[in-house]
Short mmCIF file of C-alpha atoms in Angstrom, two decimals:
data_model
loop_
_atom_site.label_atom_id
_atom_site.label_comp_id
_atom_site.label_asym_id
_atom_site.label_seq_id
_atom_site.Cartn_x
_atom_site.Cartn_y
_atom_site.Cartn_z
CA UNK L 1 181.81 149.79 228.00
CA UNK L 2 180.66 146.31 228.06
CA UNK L 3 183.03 144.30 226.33
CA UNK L 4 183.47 143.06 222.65
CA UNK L 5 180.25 143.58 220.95
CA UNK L 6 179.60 141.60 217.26
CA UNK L 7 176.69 142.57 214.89
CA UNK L 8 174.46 140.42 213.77
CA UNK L 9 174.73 137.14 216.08
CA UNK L 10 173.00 135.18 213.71
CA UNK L 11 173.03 135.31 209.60
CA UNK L 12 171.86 132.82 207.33
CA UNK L 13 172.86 133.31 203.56
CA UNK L 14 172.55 131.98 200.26
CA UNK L 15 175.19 130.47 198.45
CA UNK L 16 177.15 132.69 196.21
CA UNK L 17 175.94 135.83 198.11
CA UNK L 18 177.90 138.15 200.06
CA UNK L 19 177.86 138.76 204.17
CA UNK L 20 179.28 141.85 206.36
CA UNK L 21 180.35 141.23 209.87
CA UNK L 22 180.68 143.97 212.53
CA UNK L 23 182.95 143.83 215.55
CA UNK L 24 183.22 146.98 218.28
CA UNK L 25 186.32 146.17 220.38
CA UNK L 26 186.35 147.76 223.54
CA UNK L 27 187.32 151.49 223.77
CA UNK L 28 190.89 151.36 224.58
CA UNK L 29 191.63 148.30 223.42
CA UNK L 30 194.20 149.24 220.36
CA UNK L 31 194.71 145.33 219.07
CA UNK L 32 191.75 143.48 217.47
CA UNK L 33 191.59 140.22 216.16
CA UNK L 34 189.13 137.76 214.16
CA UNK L 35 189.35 134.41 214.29
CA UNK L 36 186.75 131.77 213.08
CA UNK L 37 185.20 128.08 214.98
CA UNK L 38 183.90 125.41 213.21
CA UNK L 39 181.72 122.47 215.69
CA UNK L 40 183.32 121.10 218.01
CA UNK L 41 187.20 122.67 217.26
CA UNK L 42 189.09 125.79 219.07
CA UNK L 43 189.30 128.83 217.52
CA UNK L 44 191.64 129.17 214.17
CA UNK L 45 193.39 132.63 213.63
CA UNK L 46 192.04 134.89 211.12
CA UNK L 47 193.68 138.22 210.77
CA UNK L 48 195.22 140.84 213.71
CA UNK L 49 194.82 144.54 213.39
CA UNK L 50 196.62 146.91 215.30
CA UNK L 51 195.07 150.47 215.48
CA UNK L 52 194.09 150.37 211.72
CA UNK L 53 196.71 148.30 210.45
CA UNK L 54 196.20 144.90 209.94
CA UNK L 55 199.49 143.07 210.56
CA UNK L 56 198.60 139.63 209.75
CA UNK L 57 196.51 137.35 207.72
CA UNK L 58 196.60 133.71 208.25
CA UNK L 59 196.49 131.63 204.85
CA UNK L 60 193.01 130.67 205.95
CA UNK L 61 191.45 134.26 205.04
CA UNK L 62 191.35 133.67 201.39
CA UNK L 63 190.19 136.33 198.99
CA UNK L 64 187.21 136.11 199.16
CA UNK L 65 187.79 137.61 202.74
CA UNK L 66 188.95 140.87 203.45
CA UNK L 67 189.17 142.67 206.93
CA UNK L 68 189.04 146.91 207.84
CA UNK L 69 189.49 148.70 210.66
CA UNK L 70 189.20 152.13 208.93
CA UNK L 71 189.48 154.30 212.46
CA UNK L 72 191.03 151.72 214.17
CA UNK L 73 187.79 151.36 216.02
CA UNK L 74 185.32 149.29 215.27
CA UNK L 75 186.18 146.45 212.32
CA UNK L 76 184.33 144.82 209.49
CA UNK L 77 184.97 140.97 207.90
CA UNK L 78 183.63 140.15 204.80
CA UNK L 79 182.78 137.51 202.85
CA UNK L 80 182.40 137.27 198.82
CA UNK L 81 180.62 134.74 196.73
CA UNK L 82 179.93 132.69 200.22
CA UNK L 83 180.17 128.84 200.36
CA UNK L 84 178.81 126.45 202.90
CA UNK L 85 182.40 125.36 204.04
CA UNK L 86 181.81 128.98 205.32
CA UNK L 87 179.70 128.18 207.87
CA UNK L 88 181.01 129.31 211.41
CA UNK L 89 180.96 131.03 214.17
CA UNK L 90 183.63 134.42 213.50
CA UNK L 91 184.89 135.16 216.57
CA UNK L 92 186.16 138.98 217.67
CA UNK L 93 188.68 139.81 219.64
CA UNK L 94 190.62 142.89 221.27
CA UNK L 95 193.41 143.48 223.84
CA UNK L 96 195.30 146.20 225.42
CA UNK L 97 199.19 146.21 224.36
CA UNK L 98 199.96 147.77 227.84
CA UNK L 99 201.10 144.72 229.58
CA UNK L 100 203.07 142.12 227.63
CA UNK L 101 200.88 138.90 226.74
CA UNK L 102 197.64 140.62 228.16
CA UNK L 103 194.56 138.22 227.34
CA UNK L 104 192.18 138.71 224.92
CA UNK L 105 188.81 139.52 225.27
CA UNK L 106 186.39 137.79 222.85
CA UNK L 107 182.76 138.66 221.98
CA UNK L 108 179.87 136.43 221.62
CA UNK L 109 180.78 135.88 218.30
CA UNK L 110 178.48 135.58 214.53
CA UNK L 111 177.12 132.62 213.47
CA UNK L 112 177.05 132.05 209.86
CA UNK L 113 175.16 129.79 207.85
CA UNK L 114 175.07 129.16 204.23
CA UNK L 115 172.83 127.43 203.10
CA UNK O 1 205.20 126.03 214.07
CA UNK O 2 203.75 126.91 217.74
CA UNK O 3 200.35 124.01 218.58
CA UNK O 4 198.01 123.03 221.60
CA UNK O 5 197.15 119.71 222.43
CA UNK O 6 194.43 118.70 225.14
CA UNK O 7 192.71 116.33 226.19
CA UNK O 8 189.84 115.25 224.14
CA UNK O 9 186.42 114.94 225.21
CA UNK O 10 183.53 114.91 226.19
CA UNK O 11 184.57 114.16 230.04
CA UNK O 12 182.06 113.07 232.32
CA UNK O 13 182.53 113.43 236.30
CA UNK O 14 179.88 113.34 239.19
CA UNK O 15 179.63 116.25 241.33
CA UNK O 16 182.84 116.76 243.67
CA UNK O 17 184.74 114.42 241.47
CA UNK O 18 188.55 115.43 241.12
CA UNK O 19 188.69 116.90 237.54
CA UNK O 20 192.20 117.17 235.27
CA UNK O 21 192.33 118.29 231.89
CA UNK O 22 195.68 117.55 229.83
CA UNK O 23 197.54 120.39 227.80
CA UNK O 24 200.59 119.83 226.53
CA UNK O 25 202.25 122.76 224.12
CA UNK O 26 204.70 123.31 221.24
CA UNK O 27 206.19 126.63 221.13
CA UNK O 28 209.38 128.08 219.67
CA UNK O 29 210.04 130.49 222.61
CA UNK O 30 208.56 131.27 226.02
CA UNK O 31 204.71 131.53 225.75
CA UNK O 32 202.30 132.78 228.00
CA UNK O 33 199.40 129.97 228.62
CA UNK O 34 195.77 130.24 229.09
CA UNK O 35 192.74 128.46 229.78
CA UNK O 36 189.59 129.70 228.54
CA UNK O 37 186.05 128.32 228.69
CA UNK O 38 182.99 128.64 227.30
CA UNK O 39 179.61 128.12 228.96
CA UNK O 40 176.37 127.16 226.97
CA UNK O 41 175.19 129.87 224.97
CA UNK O 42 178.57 132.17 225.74
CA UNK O 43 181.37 133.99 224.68
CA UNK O 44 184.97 132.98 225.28
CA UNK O 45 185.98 134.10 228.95
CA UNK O 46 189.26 133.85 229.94
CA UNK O 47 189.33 131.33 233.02
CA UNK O 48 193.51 131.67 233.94
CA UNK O 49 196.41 132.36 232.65
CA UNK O 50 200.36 132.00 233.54
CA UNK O 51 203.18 134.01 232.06
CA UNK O 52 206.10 132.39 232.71
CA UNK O 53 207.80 128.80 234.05
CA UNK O 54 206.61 127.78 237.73
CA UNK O 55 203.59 130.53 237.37
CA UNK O 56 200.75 129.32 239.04
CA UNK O 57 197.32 130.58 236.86
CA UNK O 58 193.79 130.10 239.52
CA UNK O 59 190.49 131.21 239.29
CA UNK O 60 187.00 129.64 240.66
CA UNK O 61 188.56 126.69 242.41
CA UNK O 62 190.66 125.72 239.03
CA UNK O 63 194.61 125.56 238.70
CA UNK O 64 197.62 125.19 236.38
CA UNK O 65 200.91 125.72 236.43
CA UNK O 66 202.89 126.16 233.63
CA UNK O 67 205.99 123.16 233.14
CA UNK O 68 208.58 123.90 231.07
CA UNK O 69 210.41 121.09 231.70
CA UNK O 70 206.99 118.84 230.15
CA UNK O 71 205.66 121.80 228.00
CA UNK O 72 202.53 121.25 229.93
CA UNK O 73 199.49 123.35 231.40
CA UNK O 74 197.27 120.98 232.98
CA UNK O 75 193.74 122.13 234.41
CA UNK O 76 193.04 120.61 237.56
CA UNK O 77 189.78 121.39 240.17
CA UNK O 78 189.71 119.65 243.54
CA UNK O 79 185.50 119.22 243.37
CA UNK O 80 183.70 120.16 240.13
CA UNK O 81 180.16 121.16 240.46
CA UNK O 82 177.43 121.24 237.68
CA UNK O 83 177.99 124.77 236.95
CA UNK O 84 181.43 123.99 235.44
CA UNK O 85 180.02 122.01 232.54
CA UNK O 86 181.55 124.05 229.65
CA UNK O 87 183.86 123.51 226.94
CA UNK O 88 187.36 124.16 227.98
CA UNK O 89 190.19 125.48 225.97
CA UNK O 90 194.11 125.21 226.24
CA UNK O 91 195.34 128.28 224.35
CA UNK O 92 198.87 130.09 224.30
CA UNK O 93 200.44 133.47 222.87
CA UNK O 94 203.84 133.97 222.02
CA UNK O 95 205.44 137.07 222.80
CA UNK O 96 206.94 137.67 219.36
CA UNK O 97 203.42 137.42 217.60
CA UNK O 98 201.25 140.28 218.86
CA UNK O 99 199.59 138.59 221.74
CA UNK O 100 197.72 135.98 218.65
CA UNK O 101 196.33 133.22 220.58
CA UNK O 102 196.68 129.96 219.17
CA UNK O 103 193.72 127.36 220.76
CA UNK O 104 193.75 123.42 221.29
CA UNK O 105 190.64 121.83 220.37
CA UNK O 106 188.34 122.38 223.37
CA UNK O 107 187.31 119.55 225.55
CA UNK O 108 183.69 119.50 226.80
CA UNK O 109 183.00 119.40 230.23
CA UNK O 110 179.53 117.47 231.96
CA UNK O 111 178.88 117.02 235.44
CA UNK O 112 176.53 115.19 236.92
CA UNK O 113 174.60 115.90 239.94
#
């Protein structure tokens, strides 16, 4: 296992349309987390899953997002009826609950434009 | 609620230079800290981290140690070299919240040979 591993890297979308993010955490990694980076600030806090339950949303996900682990595996982030204030890069994240304030390891992220 | 602040950028040092970067956090219990950085065309890597007061975090020639008494996390690095230009980010996770990492606002890092 190589780490965190996000599908596509790159999308570029129409207004109004709707996008699919992937995100394979690694394997025994039970916590997963998305989070979203606009230019030039840190990361902001999207939604936490742990195993398949997600445990927290952050007032930012509106609903036009919604987030699934199904398996608690792999997870998917989507967006409805995109806007350009949408554009980002959606980070993923997982970590191991076996030692108390473990890091998290983050993939190389999807950039989204909407154009 | 719980917040990061660092120093802003972009900081500019000459190869060797002494290099600090402020953190200061807000937090409503005891947090761990991080620093995490991001190279050019990267993902996130965690650079160091300390879990509780007085803990010393290193890694690659950089250090910070975590003051309660200031609610600091400074980064500090005796001699930079070019291959630490990066964004940098001050980050901490409360123990009641899951291990959610909350982020300061990154502060880019350029050295010059």
């Amino acid at each position: 296992d190589t780490g965190v591993s996000q599908n596509p890297r790159h999308k570029i979308t129409k207004r109004g349309q709707n996008v699919t993010f992937r995100c394979d955490p690694i394997s025994e990694h039970n916590r997963l987390y998305w989070y979203r980076q606009t230019l030039g600030q840190g990361p902001e806090f999207l939604t936490y899953f742990q195993n398949e339950a997600q445990l927290e949303k952050s007032r930012l996900l509106s609903d036009r997002f919604s987030a699934e682990r199904p398996k608690g595996s792999f997870s998917t982030l989507e967006i409805q009826r995109t806007e350009q204030g949408d554009s980002a890069m959606y980070l993923c994240a997982s970590s191991s609950p076996r030692t108390m304030n473990t890091e998290a390891f983050f993939g190389q992220g999807t950039r989204l434009t909407v154009v | 609620g719980n917040s990061v602040t660092q120093m802003e950028g972009p900081v500019t040092l000459s190869e060797e230079a002494f290099l600090t970067i402020n953190c200061t956090y807000t937090a409503t219990g005891y947090p761990s800290l991080f620093w995490y950085v991001q190279y050019p065309g990267e993902g996130l890597q965690l650079l160091l981290k300390a879990t509780k007061a007085d803990d010393k975090g290193s890694n690659k020639g950089f250090e910070a140690t975590y003051r309660k008494e200031t609610t600091s996390f400074h980064l500090e690095k005796g001699s930079v070299q070019v291959s630490d230009s990066a964004v940098y980010f001050c980050a901490l996770s409360e123990k009641s919240s899951a291990s959610k990492i909350i982020f300061g606002s990154g502060t880019r890092l350029s050295i010059r040979p």
